[in-house]
Amino acid sequence: MPKYPNLAAEISRRGVRKSVIASNIGISQRTLANKLNGLSPFTWDEAATIRKVFFPDVSLDLLFSTET
């Protein structure tokens, strides 16, 4: 189960490719997978960029909540 279930759900729902997210925030797909699974944290800049570029209509608090 992903650490950020709301973020994972939005990625899936909107059909956003993880490779595109990784590229936009300047990390590898493997690093993104580690972050989504809670093995390493997102930086503030990464989280803000993900929201701004891909999910501007969803709050950061909701996207990066660890609860559904």
Short mmCIF file of C-alpha atoms in Angstrom, two decimals:
data_model
loop_
_atom_site.label_atom_id
_atom_site.label_comp_id
_atom_site.label_asym_id
_atom_site.label_seq_id
_atom_site.Cartn_x
_atom_site.Cartn_y
_atom_site.Cartn_z
CA MET A 1 0.00 0.00 0.00
CA PRO A 2 1.39 3.42 -0.91
CA LYS A 3 2.27 5.83 1.86
CA TYR A 4 0.28 8.58 0.12
CA PRO A 5 -2.96 6.87 -0.96
CA ASN A 6 -4.64 10.08 -2.17
CA LEU A 7 -1.68 10.98 -4.36
CA ALA A 8 -1.57 7.45 -5.77
CA ALA A 9 -5.31 7.57 -6.45
CA GLU A 10 -5.07 10.91 -8.28
CA ILE A 11 -2.14 9.67 -10.38
CA SER A 12 -4.16 6.63 -11.37
CA ARG A 13 -7.48 8.44 -11.83
CA ARG A 14 -6.01 11.07 -14.12
CA GLY A 15 -3.70 8.73 -15.98
CA VAL A 16 -0.57 10.69 -15.15
CA ARG A 17 2.56 8.73 -15.99
CA LYS A 18 4.96 8.38 -13.08
CA SER A 19 7.86 8.84 -15.47
CA VAL A 20 6.50 12.30 -16.33
CA ILE A 21 6.16 13.22 -12.66
CA ALA A 22 9.71 12.01 -11.95
CA SER A 23 11.08 14.00 -14.87
CA ASN A 24 9.24 17.15 -13.77
CA ILE A 25 10.72 17.04 -10.29
CA GLY A 26 14.18 15.97 -11.44
CA ILE A 27 14.38 12.47 -9.97
CA SER A 28 14.49 8.93 -11.34
CA GLN A 29 11.43 6.72 -11.58
CA ARG A 30 12.99 4.46 -8.94
CA THR A 31 13.40 7.38 -6.54
CA LEU A 32 9.80 8.41 -7.14
CA ALA A 33 8.65 4.86 -6.39
CA ASN A 34 10.64 4.93 -3.14
CA LYS A 35 9.03 8.24 -2.17
CA LEU A 36 5.52 7.03 -3.01
CA ASN A 37 6.12 3.93 -0.87
CA GLY A 38 7.45 5.96 2.05
CA LEU A 39 11.03 4.72 1.81
CA SER A 40 12.29 8.29 1.43
CA PRO A 41 10.53 11.62 1.96
CA PHE A 42 9.35 14.13 -0.61
CA THR A 43 11.00 17.52 -0.31
CA TRP A 44 8.79 20.57 0.02
CA ASP A 45 9.78 21.68 -3.50
CA GLU A 46 8.95 18.26 -4.97
CA ALA A 47 5.54 18.18 -3.30
CA ALA A 48 4.75 21.75 -4.33
CA THR A 49 5.77 21.09 -7.94
CA ILE A 50 3.69 17.90 -8.16
CA ARG A 51 0.65 19.78 -6.93
CA LYS A 52 1.20 22.85 -9.11
CA VAL A 53 1.91 20.95 -12.34
CA PHE A 54 -0.37 17.93 -12.08
CA PHE A 55 -3.05 18.48 -9.43
CA PRO A 56 -3.62 22.24 -8.94
CA ASP A 57 -7.21 21.62 -7.87
CA VAL A 58 -6.22 19.39 -4.92
CA SER A 59 -4.70 20.74 -1.70
CA LEU A 60 -1.21 19.70 -0.64
CA ASP A 61 -2.63 18.49 2.65
CA LEU A 62 -5.01 16.13 0.90
CA LEU A 63 -2.53 14.94 -1.74
CA PHE A 64 0.19 14.12 0.76
CA SER A 65 -2.00 12.86 3.58
CA THR A 66 -0.97 9.43 4.82
CA GLU A 67 -4.63 8.60 5.50
CA THR A 68 -7.48 8.19 3.04
#
